[in-house]
mmCIF file of C-alpha atoms in Angstrom:
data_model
loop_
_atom_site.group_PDB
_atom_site.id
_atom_site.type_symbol
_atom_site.label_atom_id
_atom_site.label_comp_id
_atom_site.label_asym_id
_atom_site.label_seq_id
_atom_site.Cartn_x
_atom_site.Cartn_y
_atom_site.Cartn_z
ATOM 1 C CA UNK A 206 -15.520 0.175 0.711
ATOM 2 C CA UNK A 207 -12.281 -1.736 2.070
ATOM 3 C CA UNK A 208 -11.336 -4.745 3.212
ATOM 4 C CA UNK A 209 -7.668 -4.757 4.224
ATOM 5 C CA UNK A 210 -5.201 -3.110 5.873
ATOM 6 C CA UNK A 211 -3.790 -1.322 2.883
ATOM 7 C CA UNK A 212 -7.200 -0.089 1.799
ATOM 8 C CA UNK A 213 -7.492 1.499 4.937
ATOM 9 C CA UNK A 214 -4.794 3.639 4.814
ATOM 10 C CA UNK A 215 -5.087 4.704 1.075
ATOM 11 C CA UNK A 216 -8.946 5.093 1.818
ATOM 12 C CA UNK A 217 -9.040 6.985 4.647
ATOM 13 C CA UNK A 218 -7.545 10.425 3.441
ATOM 14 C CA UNK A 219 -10.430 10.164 1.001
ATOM 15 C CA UNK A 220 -13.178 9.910 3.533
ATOM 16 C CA UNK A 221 -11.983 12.350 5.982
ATOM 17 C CA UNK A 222 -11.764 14.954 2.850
ATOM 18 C CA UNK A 223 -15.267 14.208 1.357
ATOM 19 C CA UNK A 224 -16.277 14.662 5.594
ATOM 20 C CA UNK A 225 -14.762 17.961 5.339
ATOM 21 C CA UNK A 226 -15.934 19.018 1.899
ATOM 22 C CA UNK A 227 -19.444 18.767 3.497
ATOM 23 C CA UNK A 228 -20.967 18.265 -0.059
ATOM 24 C CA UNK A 229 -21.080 14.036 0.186
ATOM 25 C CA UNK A 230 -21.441 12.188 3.351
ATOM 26 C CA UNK A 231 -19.008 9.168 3.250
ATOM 27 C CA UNK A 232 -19.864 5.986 4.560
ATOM 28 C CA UNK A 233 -17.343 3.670 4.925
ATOM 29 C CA UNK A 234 -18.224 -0.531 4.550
ATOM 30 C CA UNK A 235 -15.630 -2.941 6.023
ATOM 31 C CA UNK A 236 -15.895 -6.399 4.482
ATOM 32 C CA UNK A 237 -14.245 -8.202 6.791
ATOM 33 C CA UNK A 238 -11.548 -9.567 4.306
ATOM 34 C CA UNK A 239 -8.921 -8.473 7.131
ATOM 35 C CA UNK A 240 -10.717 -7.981 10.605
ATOM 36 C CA UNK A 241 -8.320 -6.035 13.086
ATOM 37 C CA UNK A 242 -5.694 -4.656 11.083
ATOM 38 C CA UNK A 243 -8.201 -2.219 9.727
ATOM 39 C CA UNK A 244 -9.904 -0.976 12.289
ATOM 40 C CA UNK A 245 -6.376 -0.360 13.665
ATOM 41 C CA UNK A 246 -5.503 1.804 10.393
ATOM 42 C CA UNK A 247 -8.809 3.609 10.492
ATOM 43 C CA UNK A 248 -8.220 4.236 13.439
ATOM 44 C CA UNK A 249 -4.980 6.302 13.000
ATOM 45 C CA UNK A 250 -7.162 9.058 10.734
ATOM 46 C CA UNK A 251 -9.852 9.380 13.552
ATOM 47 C CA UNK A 252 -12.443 6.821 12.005
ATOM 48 C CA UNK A 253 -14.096 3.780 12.393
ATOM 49 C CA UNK A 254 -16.701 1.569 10.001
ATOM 50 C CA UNK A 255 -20.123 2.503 9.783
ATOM 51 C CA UNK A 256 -20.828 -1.015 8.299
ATOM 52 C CA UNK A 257 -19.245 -3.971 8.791
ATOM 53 C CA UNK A 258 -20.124 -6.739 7.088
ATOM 54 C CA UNK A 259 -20.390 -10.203 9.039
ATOM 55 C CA UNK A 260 -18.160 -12.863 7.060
ATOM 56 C CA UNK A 261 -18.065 -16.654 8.678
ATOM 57 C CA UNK A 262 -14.895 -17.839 6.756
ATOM 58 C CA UNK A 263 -13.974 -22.080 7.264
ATOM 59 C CA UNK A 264 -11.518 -22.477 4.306
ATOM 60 C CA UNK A 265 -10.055 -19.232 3.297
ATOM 61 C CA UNK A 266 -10.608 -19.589 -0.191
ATOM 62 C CA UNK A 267 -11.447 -16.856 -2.764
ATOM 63 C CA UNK A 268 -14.465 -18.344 -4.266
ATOM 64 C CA UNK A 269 -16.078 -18.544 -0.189
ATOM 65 C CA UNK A 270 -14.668 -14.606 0.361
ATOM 66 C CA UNK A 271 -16.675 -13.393 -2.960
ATOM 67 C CA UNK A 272 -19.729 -15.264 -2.209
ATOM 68 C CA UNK A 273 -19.782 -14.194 1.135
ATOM 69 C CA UNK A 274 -18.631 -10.175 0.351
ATOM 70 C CA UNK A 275 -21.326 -9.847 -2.620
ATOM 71 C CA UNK A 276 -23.910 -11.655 -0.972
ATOM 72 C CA UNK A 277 -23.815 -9.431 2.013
ATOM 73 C CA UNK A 278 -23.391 -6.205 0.317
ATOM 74 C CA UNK A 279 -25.878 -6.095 -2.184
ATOM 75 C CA UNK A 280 -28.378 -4.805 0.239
ATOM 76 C CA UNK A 281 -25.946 -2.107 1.780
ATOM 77 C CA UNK A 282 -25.372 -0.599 -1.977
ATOM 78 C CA UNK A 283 -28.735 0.350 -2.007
ATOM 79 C CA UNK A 284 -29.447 3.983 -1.933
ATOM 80 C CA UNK A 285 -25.693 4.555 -2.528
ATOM 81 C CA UNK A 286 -24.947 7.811 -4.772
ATOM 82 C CA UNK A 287 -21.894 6.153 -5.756
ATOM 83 C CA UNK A 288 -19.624 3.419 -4.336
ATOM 84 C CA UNK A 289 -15.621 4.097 -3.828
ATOM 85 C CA UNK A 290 -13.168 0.939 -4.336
ATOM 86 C CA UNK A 291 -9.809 1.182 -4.144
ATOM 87 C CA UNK A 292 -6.816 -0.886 -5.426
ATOM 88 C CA UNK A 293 -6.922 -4.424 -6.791
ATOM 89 C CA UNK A 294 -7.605 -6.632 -3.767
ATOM 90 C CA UNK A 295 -11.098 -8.836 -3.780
ATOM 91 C CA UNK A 296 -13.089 -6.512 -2.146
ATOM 92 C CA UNK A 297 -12.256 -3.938 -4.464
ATOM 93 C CA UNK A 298 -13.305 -6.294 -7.304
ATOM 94 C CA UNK A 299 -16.438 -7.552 -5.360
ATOM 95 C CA UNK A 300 -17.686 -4.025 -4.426
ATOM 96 C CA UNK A 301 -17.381 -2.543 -8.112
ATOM 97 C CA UNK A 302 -18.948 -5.987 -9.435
ATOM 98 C CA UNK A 303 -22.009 -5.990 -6.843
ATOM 99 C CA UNK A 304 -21.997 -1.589 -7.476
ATOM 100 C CA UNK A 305 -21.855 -2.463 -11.275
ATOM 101 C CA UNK A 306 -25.027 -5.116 -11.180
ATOM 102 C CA UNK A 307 -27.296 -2.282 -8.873
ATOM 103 C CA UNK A 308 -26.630 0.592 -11.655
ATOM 104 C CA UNK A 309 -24.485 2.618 -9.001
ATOM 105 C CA UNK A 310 -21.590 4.620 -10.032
ATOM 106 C CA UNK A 311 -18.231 3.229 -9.553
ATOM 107 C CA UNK A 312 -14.785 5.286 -8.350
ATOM 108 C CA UNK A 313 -11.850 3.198 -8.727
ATOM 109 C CA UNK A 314 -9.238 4.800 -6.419
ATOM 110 C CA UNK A 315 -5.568 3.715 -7.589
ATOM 111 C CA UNK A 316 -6.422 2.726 -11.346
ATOM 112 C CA UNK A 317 -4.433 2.431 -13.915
ATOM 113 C CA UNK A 318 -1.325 0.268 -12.316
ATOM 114 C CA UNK A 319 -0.138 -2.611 -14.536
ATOM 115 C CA UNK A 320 1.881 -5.065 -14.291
ATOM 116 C CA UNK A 321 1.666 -6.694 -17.547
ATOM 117 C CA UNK A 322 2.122 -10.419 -16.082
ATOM 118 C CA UNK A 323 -1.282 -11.977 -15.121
ATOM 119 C CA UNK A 324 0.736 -13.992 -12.733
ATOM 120 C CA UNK A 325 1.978 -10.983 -11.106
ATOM 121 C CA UNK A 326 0.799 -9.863 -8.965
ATOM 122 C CA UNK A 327 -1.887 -12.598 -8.026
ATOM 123 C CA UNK A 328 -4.523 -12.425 -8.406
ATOM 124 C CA UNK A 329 -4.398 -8.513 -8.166
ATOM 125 C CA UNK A 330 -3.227 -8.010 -11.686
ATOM 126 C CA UNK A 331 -6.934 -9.553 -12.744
ATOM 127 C CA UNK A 332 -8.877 -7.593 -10.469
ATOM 128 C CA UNK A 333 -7.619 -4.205 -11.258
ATOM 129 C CA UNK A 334 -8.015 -4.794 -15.138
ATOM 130 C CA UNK A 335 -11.382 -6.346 -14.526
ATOM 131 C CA UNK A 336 -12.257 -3.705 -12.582
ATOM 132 C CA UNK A 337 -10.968 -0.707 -15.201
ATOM 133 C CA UNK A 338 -13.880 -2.303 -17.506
ATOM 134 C CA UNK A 339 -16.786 -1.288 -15.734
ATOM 135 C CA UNK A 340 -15.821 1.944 -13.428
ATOM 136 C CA UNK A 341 -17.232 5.065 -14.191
ATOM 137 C CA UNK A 342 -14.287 7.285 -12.463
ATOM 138 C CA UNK A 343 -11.042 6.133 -12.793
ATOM 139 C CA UNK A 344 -8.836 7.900 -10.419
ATOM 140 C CA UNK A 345 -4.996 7.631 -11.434
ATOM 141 C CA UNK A 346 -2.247 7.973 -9.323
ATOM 142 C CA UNK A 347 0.367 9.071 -11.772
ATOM 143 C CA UNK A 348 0.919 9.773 -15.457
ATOM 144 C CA UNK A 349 1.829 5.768 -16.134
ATOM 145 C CA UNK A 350 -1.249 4.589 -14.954
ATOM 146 C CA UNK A 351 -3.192 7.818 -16.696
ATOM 147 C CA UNK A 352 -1.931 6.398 -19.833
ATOM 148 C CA UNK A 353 -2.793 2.442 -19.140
ATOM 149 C CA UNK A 354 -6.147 3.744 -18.982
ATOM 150 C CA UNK A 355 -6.033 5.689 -22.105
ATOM 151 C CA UNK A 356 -4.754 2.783 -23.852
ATOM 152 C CA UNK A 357 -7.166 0.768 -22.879
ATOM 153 C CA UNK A 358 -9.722 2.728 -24.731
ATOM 154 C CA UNK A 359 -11.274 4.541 -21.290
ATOM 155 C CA UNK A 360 -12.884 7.856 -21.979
ATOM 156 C CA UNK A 361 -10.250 10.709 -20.778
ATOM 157 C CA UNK A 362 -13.196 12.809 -19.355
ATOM 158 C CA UNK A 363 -13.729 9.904 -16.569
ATOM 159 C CA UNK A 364 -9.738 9.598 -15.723
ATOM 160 C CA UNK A 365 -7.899 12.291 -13.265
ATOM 161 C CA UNK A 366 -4.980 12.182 -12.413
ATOM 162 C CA UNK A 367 -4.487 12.497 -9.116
ATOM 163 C CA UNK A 368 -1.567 11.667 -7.122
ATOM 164 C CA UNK A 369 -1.579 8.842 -4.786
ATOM 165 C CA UNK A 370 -3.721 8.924 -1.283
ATOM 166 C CA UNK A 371 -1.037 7.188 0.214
ATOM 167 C CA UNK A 372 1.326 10.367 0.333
ATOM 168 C CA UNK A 373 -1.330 12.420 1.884
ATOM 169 C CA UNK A 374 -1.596 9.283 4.567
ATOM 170 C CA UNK A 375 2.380 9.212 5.106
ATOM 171 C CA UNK A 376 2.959 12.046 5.563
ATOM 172 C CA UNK A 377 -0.020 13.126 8.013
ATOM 173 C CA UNK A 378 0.680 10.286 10.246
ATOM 174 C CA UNK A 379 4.236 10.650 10.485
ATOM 175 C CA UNK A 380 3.991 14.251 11.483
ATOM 176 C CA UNK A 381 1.016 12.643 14.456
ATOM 177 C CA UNK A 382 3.353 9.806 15.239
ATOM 178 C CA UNK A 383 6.257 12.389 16.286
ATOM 179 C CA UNK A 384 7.636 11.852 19.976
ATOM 180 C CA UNK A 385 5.750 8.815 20.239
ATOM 181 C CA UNK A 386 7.109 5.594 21.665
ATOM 182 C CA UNK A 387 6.255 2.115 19.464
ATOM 183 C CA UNK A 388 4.561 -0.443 21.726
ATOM 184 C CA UNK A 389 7.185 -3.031 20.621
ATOM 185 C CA UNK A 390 10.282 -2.419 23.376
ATOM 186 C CA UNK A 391 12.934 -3.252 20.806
ATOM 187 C CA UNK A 392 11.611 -1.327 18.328
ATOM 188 C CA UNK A 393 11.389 1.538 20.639
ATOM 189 C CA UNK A 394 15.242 0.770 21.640
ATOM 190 C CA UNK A 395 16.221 0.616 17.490
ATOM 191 C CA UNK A 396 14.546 4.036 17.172
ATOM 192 C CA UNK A 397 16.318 5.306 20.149
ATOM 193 C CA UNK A 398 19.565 4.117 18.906
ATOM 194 C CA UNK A 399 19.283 5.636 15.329
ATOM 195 C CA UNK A 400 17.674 9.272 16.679
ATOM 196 C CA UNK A 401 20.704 9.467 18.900
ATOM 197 C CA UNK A 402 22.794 9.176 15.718
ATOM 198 C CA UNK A 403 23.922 5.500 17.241
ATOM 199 C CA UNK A 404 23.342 3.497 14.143
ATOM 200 C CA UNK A 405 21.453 3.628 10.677
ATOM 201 C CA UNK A 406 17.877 1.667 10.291
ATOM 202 C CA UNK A 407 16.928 -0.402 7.450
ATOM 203 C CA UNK A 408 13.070 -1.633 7.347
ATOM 204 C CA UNK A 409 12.561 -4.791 5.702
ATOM 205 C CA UNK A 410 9.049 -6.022 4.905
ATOM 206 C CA UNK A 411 8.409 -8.652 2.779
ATOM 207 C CA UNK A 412 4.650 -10.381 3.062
ATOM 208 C CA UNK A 413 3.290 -11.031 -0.789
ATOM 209 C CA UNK A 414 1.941 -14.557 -1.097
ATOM 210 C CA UNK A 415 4.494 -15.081 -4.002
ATOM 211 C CA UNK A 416 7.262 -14.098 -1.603
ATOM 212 C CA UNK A 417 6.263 -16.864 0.635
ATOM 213 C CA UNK A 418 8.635 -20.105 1.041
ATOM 214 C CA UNK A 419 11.624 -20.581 -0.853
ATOM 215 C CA UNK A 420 11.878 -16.713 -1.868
ATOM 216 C CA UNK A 421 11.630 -15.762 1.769
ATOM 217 C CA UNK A 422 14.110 -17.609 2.667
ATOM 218 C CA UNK A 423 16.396 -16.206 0.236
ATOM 219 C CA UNK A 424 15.659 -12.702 1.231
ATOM 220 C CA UNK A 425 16.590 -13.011 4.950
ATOM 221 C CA UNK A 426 19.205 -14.551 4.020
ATOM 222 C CA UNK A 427 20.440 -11.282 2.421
ATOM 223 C CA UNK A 428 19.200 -9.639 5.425
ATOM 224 C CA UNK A 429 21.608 -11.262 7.649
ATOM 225 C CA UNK A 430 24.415 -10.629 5.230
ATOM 226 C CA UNK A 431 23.552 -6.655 4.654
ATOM 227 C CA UNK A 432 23.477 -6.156 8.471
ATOM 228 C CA UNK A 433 26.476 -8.454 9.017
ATOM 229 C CA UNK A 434 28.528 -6.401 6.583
ATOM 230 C CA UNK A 435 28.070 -2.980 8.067
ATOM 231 C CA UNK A 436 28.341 -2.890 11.863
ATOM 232 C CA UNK A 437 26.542 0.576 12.261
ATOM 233 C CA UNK A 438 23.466 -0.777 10.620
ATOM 234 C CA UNK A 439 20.056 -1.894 12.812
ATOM 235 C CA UNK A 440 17.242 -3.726 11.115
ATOM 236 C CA UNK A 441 13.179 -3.665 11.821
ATOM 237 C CA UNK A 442 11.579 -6.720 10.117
ATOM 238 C CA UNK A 443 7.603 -6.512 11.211
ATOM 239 C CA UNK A 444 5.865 -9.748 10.218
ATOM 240 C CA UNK A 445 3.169 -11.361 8.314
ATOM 241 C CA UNK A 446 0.493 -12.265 10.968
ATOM 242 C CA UNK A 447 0.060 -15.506 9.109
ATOM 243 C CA UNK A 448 2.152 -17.949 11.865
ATOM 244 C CA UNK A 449 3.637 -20.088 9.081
ATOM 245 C CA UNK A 450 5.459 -16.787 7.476
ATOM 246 C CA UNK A 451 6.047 -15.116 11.287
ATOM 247 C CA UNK A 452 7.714 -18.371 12.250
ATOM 248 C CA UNK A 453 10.059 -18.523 8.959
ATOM 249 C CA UNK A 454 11.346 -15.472 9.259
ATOM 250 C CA UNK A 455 11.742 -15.594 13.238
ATOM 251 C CA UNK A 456 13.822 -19.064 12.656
ATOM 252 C CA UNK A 457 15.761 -17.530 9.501
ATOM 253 C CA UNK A 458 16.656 -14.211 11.729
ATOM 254 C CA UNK A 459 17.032 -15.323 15.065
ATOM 255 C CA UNK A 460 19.905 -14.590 17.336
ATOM 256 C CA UNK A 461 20.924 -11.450 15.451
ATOM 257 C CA UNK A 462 21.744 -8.700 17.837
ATOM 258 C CA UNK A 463 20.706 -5.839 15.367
ATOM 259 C CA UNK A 464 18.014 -6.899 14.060
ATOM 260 C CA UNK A 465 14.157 -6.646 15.539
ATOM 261 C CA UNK A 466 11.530 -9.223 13.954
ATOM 262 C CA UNK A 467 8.335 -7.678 15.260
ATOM 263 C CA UNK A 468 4.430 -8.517 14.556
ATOM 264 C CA UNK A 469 2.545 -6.102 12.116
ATOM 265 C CA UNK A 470 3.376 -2.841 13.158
ATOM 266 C CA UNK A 471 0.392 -0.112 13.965
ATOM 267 C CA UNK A 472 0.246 2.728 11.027
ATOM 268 C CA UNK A 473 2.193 5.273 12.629
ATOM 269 C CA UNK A 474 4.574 3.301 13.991
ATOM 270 C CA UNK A 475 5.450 1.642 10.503
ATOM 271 C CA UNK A 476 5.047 5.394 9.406
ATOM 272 C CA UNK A 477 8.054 6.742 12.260
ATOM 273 C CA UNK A 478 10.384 3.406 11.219
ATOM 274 C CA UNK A 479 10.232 4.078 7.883
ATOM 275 C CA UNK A 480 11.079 8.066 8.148
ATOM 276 C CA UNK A 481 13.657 7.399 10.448
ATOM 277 C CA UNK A 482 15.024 4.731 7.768
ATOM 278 C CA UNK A 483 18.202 4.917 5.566
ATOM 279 C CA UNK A 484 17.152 2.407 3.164
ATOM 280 C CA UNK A 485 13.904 -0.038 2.939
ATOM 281 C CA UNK A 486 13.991 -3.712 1.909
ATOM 282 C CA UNK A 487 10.408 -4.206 0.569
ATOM 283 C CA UNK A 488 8.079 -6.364 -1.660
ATOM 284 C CA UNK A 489 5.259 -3.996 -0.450
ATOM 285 C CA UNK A 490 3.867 -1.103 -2.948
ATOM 286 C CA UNK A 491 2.360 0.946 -0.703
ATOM 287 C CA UNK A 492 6.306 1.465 0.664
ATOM 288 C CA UNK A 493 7.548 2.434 -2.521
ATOM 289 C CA UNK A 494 5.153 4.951 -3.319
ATOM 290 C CA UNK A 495 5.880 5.997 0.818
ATOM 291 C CA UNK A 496 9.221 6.133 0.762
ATOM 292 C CA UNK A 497 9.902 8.930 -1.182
ATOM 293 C CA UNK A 498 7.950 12.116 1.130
ATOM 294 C CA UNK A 499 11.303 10.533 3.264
ATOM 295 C CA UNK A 500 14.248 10.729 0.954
ATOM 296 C CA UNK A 501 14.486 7.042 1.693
ATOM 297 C CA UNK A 502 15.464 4.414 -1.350
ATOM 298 C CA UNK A 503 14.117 1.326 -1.672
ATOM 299 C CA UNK A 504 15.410 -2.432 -2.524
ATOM 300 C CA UNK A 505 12.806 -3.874 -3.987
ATOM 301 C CA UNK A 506 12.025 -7.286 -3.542
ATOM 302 C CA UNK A 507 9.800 -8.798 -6.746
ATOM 303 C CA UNK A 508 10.906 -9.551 -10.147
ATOM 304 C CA UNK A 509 8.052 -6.975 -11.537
ATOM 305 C CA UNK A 510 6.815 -4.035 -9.905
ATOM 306 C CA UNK A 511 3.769 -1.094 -11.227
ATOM 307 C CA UNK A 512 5.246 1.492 -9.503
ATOM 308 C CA UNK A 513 7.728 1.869 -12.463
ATOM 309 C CA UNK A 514 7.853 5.618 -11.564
ATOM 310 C CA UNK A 515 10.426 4.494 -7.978
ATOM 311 C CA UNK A 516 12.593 2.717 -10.601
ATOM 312 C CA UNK A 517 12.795 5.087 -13.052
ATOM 313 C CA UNK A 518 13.197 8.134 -11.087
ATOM 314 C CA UNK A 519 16.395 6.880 -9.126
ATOM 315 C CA UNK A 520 14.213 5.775 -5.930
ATOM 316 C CA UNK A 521 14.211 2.038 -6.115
ATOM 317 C CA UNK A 522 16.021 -0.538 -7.278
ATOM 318 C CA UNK A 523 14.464 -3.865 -8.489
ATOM 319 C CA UNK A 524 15.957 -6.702 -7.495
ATOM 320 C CA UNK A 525 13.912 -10.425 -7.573
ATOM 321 C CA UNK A 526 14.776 -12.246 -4.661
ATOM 322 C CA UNK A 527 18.368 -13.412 -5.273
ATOM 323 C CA UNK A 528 20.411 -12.887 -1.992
ATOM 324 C CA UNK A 529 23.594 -11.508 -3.928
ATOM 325 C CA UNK A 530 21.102 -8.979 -5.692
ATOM 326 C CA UNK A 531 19.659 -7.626 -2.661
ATOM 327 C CA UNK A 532 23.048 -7.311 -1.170
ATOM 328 C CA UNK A 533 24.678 -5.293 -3.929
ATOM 329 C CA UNK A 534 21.430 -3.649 -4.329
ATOM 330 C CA UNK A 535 21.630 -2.473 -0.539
ATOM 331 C CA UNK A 536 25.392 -1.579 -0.222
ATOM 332 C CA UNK A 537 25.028 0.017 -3.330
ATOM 333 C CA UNK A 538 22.673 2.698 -1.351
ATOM 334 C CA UNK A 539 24.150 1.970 2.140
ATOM 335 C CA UNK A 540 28.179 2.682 1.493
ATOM 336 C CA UNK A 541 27.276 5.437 -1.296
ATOM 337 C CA UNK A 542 27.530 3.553 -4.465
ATOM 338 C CA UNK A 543 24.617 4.515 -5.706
ATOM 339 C CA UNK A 544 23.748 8.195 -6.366
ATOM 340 C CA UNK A 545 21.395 9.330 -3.555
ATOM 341 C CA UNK A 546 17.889 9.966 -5.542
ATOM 342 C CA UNK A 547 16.695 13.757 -4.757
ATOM 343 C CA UNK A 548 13.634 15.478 -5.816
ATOM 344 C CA UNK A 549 9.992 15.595 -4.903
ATOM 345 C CA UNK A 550 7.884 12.210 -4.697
ATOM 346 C CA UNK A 551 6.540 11.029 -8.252
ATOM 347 C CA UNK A 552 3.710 9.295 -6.303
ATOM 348 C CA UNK A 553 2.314 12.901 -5.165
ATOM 349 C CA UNK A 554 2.115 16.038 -3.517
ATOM 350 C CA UNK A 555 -0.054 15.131 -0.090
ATOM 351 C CA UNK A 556 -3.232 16.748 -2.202
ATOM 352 C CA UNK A 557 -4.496 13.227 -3.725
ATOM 353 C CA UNK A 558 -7.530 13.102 -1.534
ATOM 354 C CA UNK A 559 -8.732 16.227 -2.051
ATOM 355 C CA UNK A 560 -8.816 16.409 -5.683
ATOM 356 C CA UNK A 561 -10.268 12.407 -5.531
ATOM 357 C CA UNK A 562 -13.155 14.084 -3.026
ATOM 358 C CA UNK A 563 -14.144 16.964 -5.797
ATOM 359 C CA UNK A 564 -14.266 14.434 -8.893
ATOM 360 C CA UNK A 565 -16.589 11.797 -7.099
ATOM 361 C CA UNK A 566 -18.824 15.236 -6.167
ATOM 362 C CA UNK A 567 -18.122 16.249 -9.998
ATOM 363 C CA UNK A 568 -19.020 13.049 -11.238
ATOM 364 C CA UNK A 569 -22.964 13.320 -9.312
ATOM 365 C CA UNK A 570 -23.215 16.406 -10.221
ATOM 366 C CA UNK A 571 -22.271 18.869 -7.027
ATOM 367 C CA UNK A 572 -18.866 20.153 -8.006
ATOM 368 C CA UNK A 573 -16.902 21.442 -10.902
ATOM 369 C CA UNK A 574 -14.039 18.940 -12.700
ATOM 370 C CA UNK A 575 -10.774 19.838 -10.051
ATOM 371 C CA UNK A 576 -7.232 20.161 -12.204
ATOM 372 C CA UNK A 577 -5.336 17.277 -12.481
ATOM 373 C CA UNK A 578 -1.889 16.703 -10.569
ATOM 374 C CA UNK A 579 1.079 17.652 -11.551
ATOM 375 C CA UNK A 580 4.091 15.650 -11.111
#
């Protein structure tokens, strides 16, 4: 099940391994909770929904997406073996909740992250504990989350750690998106100018509801002033489709001659900006844990953040939203201030989907327990 665009991604190297492994057929629901951008990112792996459910939204509102989701689903669930959510988003919560009530087996992809602030994210913080309550498979993406779960009281036979699905995604679409051309001409033109060794790129993404307003405008500030302070620097900013946050940072950007505000970029074109990247400016998760398979640092742009493992291991800095943070933060990284982080990516070794596709077999019965990552 998924519902958004980051589901997709982080799903999809899941289904096309339990295709492959021939011993579970995958079917893969699309709630509707984003429309477009998902197909888009399903499309990037070679797949498309086999269900989608048929949502008529009028005010946007959480209570009117969970009635709509559950109400809908319920039937679909019904001769499931098991039912795969990933993440902490509402669908994710609806689909385990709706699984839970029909008696079918719940995998929780991505378990075990934690902020500790209810508040923090929001509401996703909720949903993933609420969801860690009543899965049957909880499948961990590192050692931090392993031991959330553990904590928690969760039997250790029904956690595995194993690696996030978003490094398998990275890195297999990066290697597809090679020698392609991005559909947006000026970020085509940045690319060109940074593969010709013209200029260094810095991707900036910043589209969590709490980032919204005030906080965004603090962060382009900073933008302006990183890119104004090093001449040789060229920035890609891709924006939330929402028009209210596309038009803030289009007014708070515009006129700079190195940097490109651009609508949502397609998976494998974010994918080639961000491996062609010096440094990333980014509220997003699913960047941190990216970043990495790239030997590219990250800024990060929240006053919390669950993927501790970035921090700790030299690959991000956390920052808030201050604009004299961020700055220091990126020269820090940019004119060598900072000691370059090295080593493999603590988020995982491209083989997350494959062990995830042997425990949901283990746990009906058609495959033997697979070993656990290894960081």
């Amino acid at each position: 099940m998924l519902g958004t665009r980051p589901e997709a991604i982080k799903m999809a190297p899941l289904a096309v391994a339990l295709r492959n492994s021939g011993i579970l057929q995958p079917v893969i629901v699309a709630t509707g909770q984003h429309g477009a951008p998902v197909d888009q990112a399903l499309a990037a792996f070679d797949l498309v929904p086999d269900v989608r459910l048929d949502l008529a939204r009028t005010t946007g509102s959480q209570p009117e997406l969970v009635a709509q989701v559950a109400t809908q689903l319920d039937p679909v669930l019904e001769d499931s073996a098991a039912v795969v959510v990933q993440g902490d988003t509402t669908t994710a919560l609806v689909g385990g909740l709706v699984a839970m009530w029909r008696r079918v087996p719940v995998v929780h992809v991505e378990a075990g992250l934690r902020s500790g602030d209810l508040s923090a994210p929001f509401p996703e913080e909720a949903n993933r504990r609420m969801l860690s309550v009543f899965a049957d498979l909880h499948l961990a993406p590192t050692r931090r989350a392993v031991d959330a779960l553990l904590r928690e009281g969760l039997p250790a036979d029904r956690v595995l750690l194993t690696g996030n699905t978003v490094v398998d995604a990275v890195i297999a679409t990066a290697l597809r998106a090679q020698g392609s051309t991005p559909s947006d001409p000026g970020v085509a033109e940045v690319l060109r100018e940074v593969e010709a060794g013209r200029g260094r790129l810095v991707l900036v993404t910043a589209h969590r509801r709490e980032s919204w307003g005030e906080p965004l405008d603090r962060v382009m500030s900073a933008v302006r002033q990183v890119v104004d302070d090093h001449p040789d620097v060229l920035a890609v900013v891709p924006t939330h489709p929402n028009p209210a946050v596309r038009d803030q940072v289009e007014a708070a950007l515009a006129g700079h001659p190195r940097i490109r505000t651009t609508g949502p970029l397609a998976y494998p074109e974010l994918c080639h900006v961000l491996s062609r990247s010096t440094l990333a400016l980014t509220d997003s998760g699913g960047i941190q844990e990216e970043a990495p398979s790239f030997g590219v640092p990250t800024v990060v742009l929240r006053e919390v953040t669950e993927r501790v493992e970035a921090v700790e291991s030299g690959w991000a800095v956390l920052v808030g939203t201050d604009p004299e943070e961020i700055s220091v933060a990126a020269k820090g990284f940019l004119d060598g201030d900072f000691a370059r982080p090295s080593g493999p990516n603590p988020f995982g070794d491209g083989r997350a989907a494959e062990r995830g596709a042997q425990a949901i077999a283990w746990l009906v019965g058609r495959a033997d327990r697979p070993e656990p990552f290894a960081p």
